Amino acid sequence: MSVVTLKINGVDLAIEEGTTILDASKEAGIRIPTLCHLNGITDVGACRLCLVEIAGVNKMLPSCVTQVAEGMDITTDSDRLQEYRRMIVEMLFSEGNHVCAVCVANENCELQDLAIEVGMDHSRFPYRFPEREIDISHPQFGIDHNRCVLCTRCVRVCDEIEGAHVWDVAFRGAAAKVVTGLNQPWGTVDACTSCGKCVEACPTGSIFRKGSTVAEMTRDRNKLEFIVNARENKQWTR
Amino acid sequence: MDLAELREIGEKERTAQKPIRVHCCTSTGCQAANSLGVKKNLENTCKEKKMGDRVQVVGVGCMGFCGRGPLVQIEAQNKLYEEVTPDDAASIIEAIAGGTASAAEGDPEHPFFARQMRIVRETSGKIDPERIEEYIAVGGYEPLYKAIHDLTPSETIDEVSKSGLRGRGGGGYPTGLKWATVAKMPGQQKYVICNADEGDPGAFMDRSVLESDPHRVLEGMAIAAYAIGASEGYIYVRAEYPLAIERLQKAIKQAKKYGILGSQIFDSPFDFKIEIRIGAGAFVCGEETALIQSIEGGRGNPRPRPPYPAQEGLWKSPTLINNVETFANIPAIIREGGAWYAGIGTEKSKGTKVFALTGQIRNNGLIEVPMGITLREIVEEMGGGVPNGKVKAVQTGGPSGGCIPASLLDTPVDYDSLVKIGSMMGSGGMVVMDEKTSMVEVARFYMEFCRGETCGKCIPCRAGTVQMYQMLTKILNREATLQDIVKLEQLCDMVKNTSLCGLGMTAPNPVMSTLRYFREEYLTLLKDSPNGKVPAGTAASITS
């Protein structure tokens, strides 16, 4: 094991080589907002909320996929970063139909938490009110595309932990959406094992367990991490 | 096959050629204007007049002057005919023997041709792209032979480094450095990829090179493979280029037959095979990491870099990925030497660049010019200017580039000068706009393109392009206020700085460049701008 020394927000730190900036910050007690990141599955660097500034690097880099290096001088919360993060959250709200008052995930929602964290009290971008469908063909679960933020956690969790690869992304741009099977109704997809990992992974109320009503949905996020850790390190107890 | 045998094929081909070759363009543009009908009639007339012993009709690649196609050229007599119809064919053949042709005669000495310097397109429009023998007859594949037998892989890379060639796909990364990086990466399996996923509005350089001279690209790829130690290569072409795909397939087959591709090329231990991968036509697949995912059979989404493809590319192996035009430069560089190439162009941008000159301009078509030539020379001298009125702006670099106002036409065309004025070289689209053009509409057109082509993976690009498009529409509908322009600029800044890949990072460029040079146009479209005038007092703070 080799250790590198670096600075995050002016604090000197010694971090194990190979660690991502996101994990290093966590170790240092600094929170960086994320949305597509989930412990236990691979990172894709898609939500851009965890971007950080590194002195001497002219591009902002996603902390979830950037590894620490000797001598890095990282800033995680400059005014500019905070402004961009707020804009990103505003755009997420305006591109879907996010109405917390009638959502199963109300008060247990990462998007809602993010809005509070970045100080978004309103969106400066007009709401787009897209027409999106709801699929409740699965006997146990449902997906409301109106609340989907395309973080692709469901895609990755189903592929990497369950190994079923029921989920995928189809279409592009504003029309992009997660699909089950080859864009089949979820209930008709034979590959689905009904394991519910996608429900655990979803940051919003998009993928839900049937029967839950407003603000009833809670998740056990550690479950996914536990499974990965159990398999990799043969530790089967929590 | 050794060099003598290769030369023998060329010699045999040259002696078989008739003294007078009638070149008829068979590239996509001219084919669309019925050049195949012209060619057929030319051939029939030749047969009827029994001139087959000294006249030969050859279907060739692009001659460049696409706006006046179909083109027929008789090189031996220095004659060029434009907008030829099948009915003109007979008279053209008769003209060879002294008659008068009914087709309009072009001027081969026009600046459009005379100001060009052809390296990538040196044999385009002169040889039949469907016959490898014609390519060999003009010295083709000798550079590959030279690389394999006279140069070591590192000497080959040295020549490319010395040439100063920079990637012609748009980024302008030094090609030699890229090659050296991949060559030095550990690992037995390496790949060469040719990015032929050209999709910028207004650009068709890569298509033309592939259609007119497929062997030049294959040769460039083979030299690259030899230099970096790869044995497999892929050409990623979009499905919208059926003729290019067809000719590439033919070219690969012919090269294999002669032992120029495949195992033990030119009796050396070097093996290289090339496969074609057809893309479904997504602009984002031109981004290298998305392209690689697409070849692997996945969804063409970009992934964060690093790791760069040179470190971890196709199937996690080190991968060299270059654009069509970059590869097409290689044979000439190996043949003439890197120093020769470095003598052309400017200090930091060497060689030539192919541009697709389109839009409101007299002479539409493909041109290859030395770097450092000014935009004015291209637009006014070669392009002949705007048919009615004056040039208002030139858009370079496609959706990733920007609009350059007429006042900056004296800017030299090189990578850094274009970036300095808020545009970029891009892959080589050059769209000329006249005074009637609404620059806000131009900005919206490019934003509409990006909005439709973003893969949707990262939020700034997916949602930001939609928001920008809506704001531009609002401005064009005269429903926007100054506040919307402020918001638009904030969005541009955010999308540029936070997007995951090049598509998102550069998507705001057309908006930012028009806001920079044509801000008045935006302001006169505002809701609170009576009679098209900017409201007094409010504009000052925002126009600065």
mmCIF file with all atom_site columns, N, CA, C and O in Angstrom, chain A residues 97-127:
data_model
loop_
_atom_site.group_PDB
_atom_site.id
_atom_site.type_symbol
_atom_site.label_atom_id
_atom_site.label_alt_id
_atom_site.label_comp_id
_atom_site.label_asym_id
_atom_site.label_entity_id
_atom_site.label_seq_id
_atom_site.pdbx_PDB_ins_code
_atom_site.Cartn_x
_atom_site.Cartn_y
_atom_site.Cartn_z
_atom_site.occupancy
_atom_site.B_iso_or_equiv
_atom_site.pdbx_formal_charge
_atom_site.auth_seq_id
_atom_site.auth_comp_id
_atom_site.auth_asym_id
_atom_site.auth_atom_id
_atom_site.pdbx_PDB_model_num
ATOM 1   N N  . ASN A 1 97  ? -41.235 15.488 -13.955 1.00 0.00 ? 97  ASN A N  1
ATOM 2   C CA . ASN A 1 97  ? -42.425 15.995 -13.241 1.00 0.00 ? 97  ASN A CA 1
ATOM 3   C C  . ASN A 1 97  ? -42.267 15.618 -11.771 1.00 0.00 ? 97  ASN A C  1
ATOM 4   O O  . ASN A 1 97  ? -42.761 14.591 -11.330 1.00 0.00 ? 97  ASN A O  1
ATOM 5   N N  . HIS A 1 98  ? -41.539 16.443 -11.065 1.00 0.00 ? 98  HIS A N  1
ATOM 6   C CA . HIS A 1 98  ? -41.237 16.105 -9.680  1.00 0.00 ? 98  HIS A CA 1
ATOM 7   C C  . HIS A 1 98  ? -42.153 16.870 -8.735  1.00 0.00 ? 98  HIS A C  1
ATOM 8   O O  . HIS A 1 98  ? -41.954 18.051 -8.485  1.00 0.00 ? 98  HIS A O  1
ATOM 9   N N  . VAL A 1 99  ? -43.156 16.201 -8.248  1.00 0.00 ? 99  VAL A N  1
ATOM 10  C CA . VAL A 1 99  ? -44.089 16.836 -7.319  1.00 0.00 ? 99  VAL A CA 1
ATOM 11  C C  . VAL A 1 99  ? -44.001 16.080 -5.996  1.00 0.00 ? 99  VAL A C  1
ATOM 12  O O  . VAL A 1 99  ? -44.589 15.016 -5.821  1.00 0.00 ? 99  VAL A O  1
ATOM 13  N N  . CYS A 1 100 ? -43.219 16.638 -5.072  1.00 0.00 ? 100 CYS A N  1
ATOM 14  C CA . CYS A 1 100 ? -42.905 15.940 -3.834  1.00 0.00 ? 100 CYS A CA 1
ATOM 15  C C  . CYS A 1 100 ? -44.170 15.584 -3.051  1.00 0.00 ? 100 CYS A C  1
ATOM 16  O O  . CYS A 1 100 ? -44.263 14.523 -2.430  1.00 0.00 ? 100 CYS A O  1
ATOM 17  N N  . ALA A 1 101 ? -45.157 16.472 -3.080  1.00 0.00 ? 101 ALA A N  1
ATOM 18  C CA . ALA A 1 101 ? -46.339 16.302 -2.229  1.00 0.00 ? 101 ALA A CA 1
ATOM 19  C C  . ALA A 1 101 ? -47.097 15.015 -2.508  1.00 0.00 ? 101 ALA A C  1
ATOM 20  O O  . ALA A 1 101 ? -47.800 14.509 -1.644  1.00 0.00 ? 101 ALA A O  1
ATOM 21  N N  . VAL A 1 102 ? -46.953 14.485 -3.731  1.00 0.00 ? 102 VAL A N  1
ATOM 22  C CA . VAL A 1 102 ? -47.686 13.255 -4.038  1.00 0.00 ? 102 VAL A CA 1
ATOM 23  C C  . VAL A 1 102 ? -46.729 12.100 -4.364  1.00 0.00 ? 102 VAL A C  1
ATOM 24  O O  . VAL A 1 102 ? -47.087 11.180 -5.073  1.00 0.00 ? 102 VAL A O  1
ATOM 25  N N  . CYS A 1 103 ? -45.500 12.185 -3.840  1.00 0.00 ? 103 CYS A N  1
ATOM 26  C CA . CYS A 1 103 ? -44.502 11.176 -4.218  1.00 0.00 ? 103 CYS A CA 1
ATOM 27  C C  . CYS A 1 103 ? -44.276 10.176 -3.086  1.00 0.00 ? 103 CYS A C  1
ATOM 28  O O  . CYS A 1 103 ? -44.190 10.552 -1.916  1.00 0.00 ? 103 CYS A O  1
ATOM 29  N N  . VAL A 1 104 ? -44.138 8.923  -3.471  1.00 0.00 ? 104 VAL A N  1
ATOM 30  C CA . VAL A 1 104 ? -43.882 7.881  -2.474  1.00 0.00 ? 104 VAL A CA 1
ATOM 31  C C  . VAL A 1 104 ? -42.589 8.120  -1.702  1.00 0.00 ? 104 VAL A C  1
ATOM 32  O O  . VAL A 1 104 ? -42.435 7.712  -0.564  1.00 0.00 ? 104 VAL A O  1
ATOM 33  N N  . ALA A 1 105 ? -41.651 8.778  -2.363  1.00 0.00 ? 105 ALA A N  1
ATOM 34  C CA . ALA A 1 105 ? -40.330 8.947  -1.753  1.00 0.00 ? 105 ALA A CA 1
ATOM 35  C C  . ALA A 1 105 ? -40.208 10.251 -0.967  1.00 0.00 ? 105 ALA A C  1
ATOM 36  O O  . ALA A 1 105 ? -39.131 10.566 -0.465  1.00 0.00 ? 105 ALA A O  1
ATOM 37  N N  . ASN A 1 106 ? -41.276 11.007 -0.886  1.00 0.00 ? 106 ASN A N  1
ATOM 38  C CA . ASN A 1 106 ? -41.225 12.280 -0.161  1.00 0.00 ? 106 ASN A CA 1
ATOM 39  C C  . ASN A 1 106 ? -40.561 12.083 1.204   1.00 0.00 ? 106 ASN A C  1
ATOM 40  O O  . ASN A 1 106 ? -40.890 11.162 1.943   1.00 0.00 ? 106 ASN A O  1
ATOM 41  N N  . GLU A 1 107 ? -39.593 12.928 1.473   1.00 0.00 ? 107 GLU A N  1
ATOM 42  C CA . GLU A 1 107 ? -38.797 12.881 2.702   1.00 0.00 ? 107 GLU A CA 1
ATOM 43  C C  . GLU A 1 107 ? -37.781 11.748 2.744   1.00 0.00 ? 107 GLU A C  1
ATOM 44  O O  . GLU A 1 107 ? -36.999 11.643 3.681   1.00 0.00 ? 107 GLU A O  1
ATOM 45  N N  . ASN A 1 108 ? -37.825 10.869 1.757   1.00 0.00 ? 108 ASN A N  1
ATOM 46  C CA . ASN A 1 108 ? -36.793 9.833  1.663   1.00 0.00 ? 108 ASN A CA 1
ATOM 47  C C  . ASN A 1 108 ? -36.184 9.865  0.267   1.00 0.00 ? 108 ASN A C  1
ATOM 48  O O  . ASN A 1 108 ? -35.940 8.833  -0.328  1.00 0.00 ? 108 ASN A O  1
ATOM 49  N N  . CYS A 1 109 ? -35.974 11.079 -0.227  1.00 0.00 ? 109 CYS A N  1
ATOM 50  C CA . CYS A 1 109 ? -35.607 11.236 -1.634  1.00 0.00 ? 109 CYS A CA 1
ATOM 51  C C  . CYS A 1 109 ? -34.283 11.974 -1.764  1.00 0.00 ? 109 CYS A C  1
ATOM 52  O O  . CYS A 1 109 ? -34.098 13.031 -1.151  1.00 0.00 ? 109 CYS A O  1
ATOM 53  N N  . GLU A 1 110 ? -33.386 11.422 -2.535  1.00 0.00 ? 110 GLU A N  1
ATOM 54  C CA . GLU A 1 110 ? -32.074 12.070 -2.668  1.00 0.00 ? 110 GLU A CA 1
ATOM 55  C C  . GLU A 1 110 ? -32.148 13.348 -3.493  1.00 0.00 ? 110 GLU A C  1
ATOM 56  O O  . GLU A 1 110 ? -31.354 14.260 -3.298  1.00 0.00 ? 110 GLU A O  1
ATOM 57  N N  . LEU A 1 111 ? -33.093 13.394 -4.418  1.00 0.00 ? 111 LEU A N  1
ATOM 58  C CA . LEU A 1 111 ? -33.230 14.607 -5.224  1.00 0.00 ? 111 LEU A CA 1
ATOM 59  C C  . LEU A 1 111 ? -33.739 15.753 -4.344  1.00 0.00 ? 111 LEU A C  1
ATOM 60  O O  . LEU A 1 111 ? -33.246 16.883 -4.416  1.00 0.00 ? 111 LEU A O  1
ATOM 61  N N  . GLN A 1 112 ? -34.685 15.413 -3.494  1.00 0.00 ? 112 GLN A N  1
ATOM 62  C CA . GLN A 1 112 ? -35.227 16.395 -2.551  1.00 0.00 ? 112 GLN A CA 1
ATOM 63  C C  . GLN A 1 112 ? -34.103 16.888 -1.617  1.00 0.00 ? 112 GLN A C  1
ATOM 64  O O  . GLN A 1 112 ? -33.949 18.091 -1.388  1.00 0.00 ? 112 GLN A O  1
ATOM 65  N N  . ASP A 1 113 ? -33.322 15.925 -1.112  1.00 0.00 ? 113 ASP A N  1
ATOM 66  C CA . ASP A 1 113 ? -32.207 16.289 -0.225  1.00 0.00 ? 113 ASP A CA 1
ATOM 67  C C  . ASP A 1 113 ? -31.211 17.203 -0.940  1.00 0.00 ? 113 ASP A C  1
ATOM 68  O O  . ASP A 1 113 ? -30.693 18.150 -0.361  1.00 0.00 ? 113 ASP A O  1
ATOM 69  N N  . LEU A 1 114 ? -30.976 16.865 -2.197  1.00 0.00 ? 114 LEU A N  1
ATOM 70  C CA . LEU A 1 114 ? -30.017 17.668 -2.977  1.00 0.00 ? 114 LEU A CA 1
ATOM 71  C C  . LEU A 1 114 ? -30.508 19.090 -3.132  1.00 0.00 ? 114 LEU A C  1
ATOM 72  O O  . LEU A 1 114 ? -29.737 20.048 -3.021  1.00 0.00 ? 114 LEU A O  1
ATOM 73  N N  . ALA A 1 115 ? -31.791 19.224 -3.414  1.00 0.00 ? 115 ALA A N  1
ATOM 74  C CA . ALA A 1 115 ? -32.364 20.554 -3.595  1.00 0.00 ? 115 ALA A CA 1
ATOM 75  C C  . ALA A 1 115 ? -32.150 21.387 -2.337  1.00 0.00 ? 115 ALA A C  1
ATOM 76  O O  . ALA A 1 115 ? -31.786 22.574 -2.407  1.00 0.00 ? 115 ALA A O  1
ATOM 77  N N  . ILE A 1 116 ? -32.350 20.751 -1.192  1.00 0.00 ? 116 ILE A N  1
ATOM 78  C CA . ILE A 1 116 ? -32.148 21.470 0.071   1.00 0.00 ? 116 ILE A CA 1
ATOM 79  C C  . ILE A 1 116 ? -30.669 21.795 0.236   1.00 0.00 ? 116 ILE A C  1
ATOM 80  O O  . ILE A 1 116 ? -30.286 22.910 0.576   1.00 0.00 ? 116 ILE A O  1
ATOM 81  N N  . GLU A 1 117 ? -29.822 20.805 -0.064  1.00 0.00 ? 117 GLU A N  1
ATOM 82  C CA . GLU A 1 117 ? -28.384 20.971 0.125   1.00 0.00 ? 117 GLU A CA 1
ATOM 83  C C  . GLU A 1 117 ? -27.809 22.110 -0.730  1.00 0.00 ? 117 GLU A C  1
ATOM 84  O O  . GLU A 1 117 ? -26.970 22.880 -0.262  1.00 0.00 ? 117 GLU A O  1
ATOM 85  N N  . VAL A 1 118 ? -28.259 22.190 -1.974  1.00 0.00 ? 118 VAL A N  1
ATOM 86  C CA . VAL A 1 118 ? -27.697 23.236 -2.842  1.00 0.00 ? 118 VAL A CA 1
ATOM 87  C C  . VAL A 1 118 ? -28.456 24.559 -2.712  1.00 0.00 ? 118 VAL A C  1
ATOM 88  O O  . VAL A 1 118 ? -28.145 25.530 -3.399  1.00 0.00 ? 118 VAL A O  1
ATOM 89  N N  . GLY A 1 119 ? -29.453 24.587 -1.863  1.00 0.00 ? 119 GLY A N  1
ATOM 90  C CA . GLY A 1 119 ? -30.168 25.838 -1.611  1.00 0.00 ? 119 GLY A CA 1
ATOM 91  C C  . GLY A 1 119 ? -31.106 26.234 -2.726  1.00 0.00 ? 119 GLY A C  1
ATOM 92  O O  . GLY A 1 119 ? -31.291 27.405 -3.030  1.00 0.00 ? 119 GLY A O  1
ATOM 93  N N  . MET A 1 120 ? -31.715 25.228 -3.345  1.00 0.00 ? 120 MET A N  1
ATOM 94  C CA . MET A 1 120 ? -32.641 25.545 -4.431  1.00 0.00 ? 120 MET A CA 1
ATOM 95  C C  . MET A 1 120 ? -34.038 25.776 -3.864  1.00 0.00 ? 120 MET A C  1
ATOM 96  O O  . MET A 1 120 ? -34.689 24.852 -3.405  1.00 0.00 ? 120 MET A O  1
ATOM 97  N N  . ASP A 1 121 ? -34.475 27.038 -3.885  1.00 0.00 ? 121 ASP A N  1
ATOM 98  C CA . ASP A 1 121 ? -35.832 27.301 -3.423  1.00 0.00 ? 121 ASP A CA 1
ATOM 99  C C  . ASP A 1 121 ? -36.813 27.421 -4.578  1.00 0.00 ? 121 ASP A C  1
ATOM 100 O O  . ASP A 1 121 ? -38.012 27.305 -4.429  1.00 0.00 ? 121 ASP A O  1
ATOM 101 N N  . HIS A 1 122 ? -36.282 27.660 -5.756  1.00 0.00 ? 122 HIS A N  1
ATOM 102 C CA . HIS A 1 122 ? -37.123 27.650 -6.954  1.00 0.00 ? 122 HIS A CA 1
ATOM 103 C C  . HIS A 1 122 ? -36.224 27.358 -8.152  1.00 0.00 ? 122 HIS A C  1
ATOM 104 O O  . HIS A 1 122 ? -34.994 27.440 -8.031  1.00 0.00 ? 122 HIS A O  1
ATOM 105 N N  . SER A 1 123 ? -36.828 27.013 -9.284  1.00 0.00 ? 123 SER A N  1
ATOM 106 C CA . SER A 1 123 ? -36.024 26.772 -10.478 1.00 0.00 ? 123 SER A CA 1
ATOM 107 C C  . SER A 1 123 ? -36.108 27.997 -11.385 1.00 0.00 ? 123 SER A C  1
ATOM 108 O O  . SER A 1 123 ? -37.196 28.482 -11.654 1.00 0.00 ? 123 SER A O  1
ATOM 109 N N  . ARG A 1 124 ? -34.954 28.473 -11.834 1.00 0.00 ? 124 ARG A N  1
ATOM 110 C CA . ARG A 1 124 ? -35.001 29.636 -12.723 1.00 0.00 ? 124 ARG A CA 1
ATOM 111 C C  . ARG A 1 124 ? -35.301 29.203 -14.159 1.00 0.00 ? 124 ARG A C  1
ATOM 112 O O  . ARG A 1 124 ? -35.497 30.016 -15.033 1.00 0.00 ? 124 ARG A O  1
ATOM 113 N N  . PHE A 1 125 ? -35.307 27.884 -14.389 1.00 0.00 ? 125 PHE A N  1
ATOM 114 C CA . PHE A 1 125 ? -35.630 27.390 -15.731 1.00 0.00 ? 125 PHE A CA 1
ATOM 115 C C  . PHE A 1 125 ? -37.085 26.930 -15.767 1.00 0.00 ? 125 PHE A C  1
ATOM 116 O O  . PHE A 1 125 ? -37.582 26.331 -14.823 1.00 0.00 ? 125 PHE A O  1
ATOM 117 N N  . PRO A 1 126 ? -37.765 27.214 -16.875 1.00 0.00 ? 126 PRO A N  1
ATOM 118 C CA . PRO A 1 126 ? -39.175 26.843 -16.947 1.00 0.00 ? 126 PRO A CA 1
ATOM 119 C C  . PRO A 1 126 ? -39.366 25.323 -16.907 1.00 0.00 ? 126 PRO A C  1
ATOM 120 O O  . PRO A 1 126 ? -38.566 24.582 -17.483 1.00 0.00 ? 126 PRO A O  1
ATOM 121 N N  . TYR A 1 127 ? -40.394 24.882 -16.217 1.00 0.00 ? 127 TYR A N  1
ATOM 122 C CA . TYR A 1 127 ? -40.704 23.456 -16.179 1.00 0.00 ? 127 TYR A CA 1
ATOM 123 C C  . TYR A 1 127 ? -41.147 23.008 -17.561 1.00 0.00 ? 127 TYR A C  1
ATOM 124 O O  . TYR A 1 127 ? -41.826 23.735 -18.271 1.00 0.00 ? 127 TYR A O  1
#
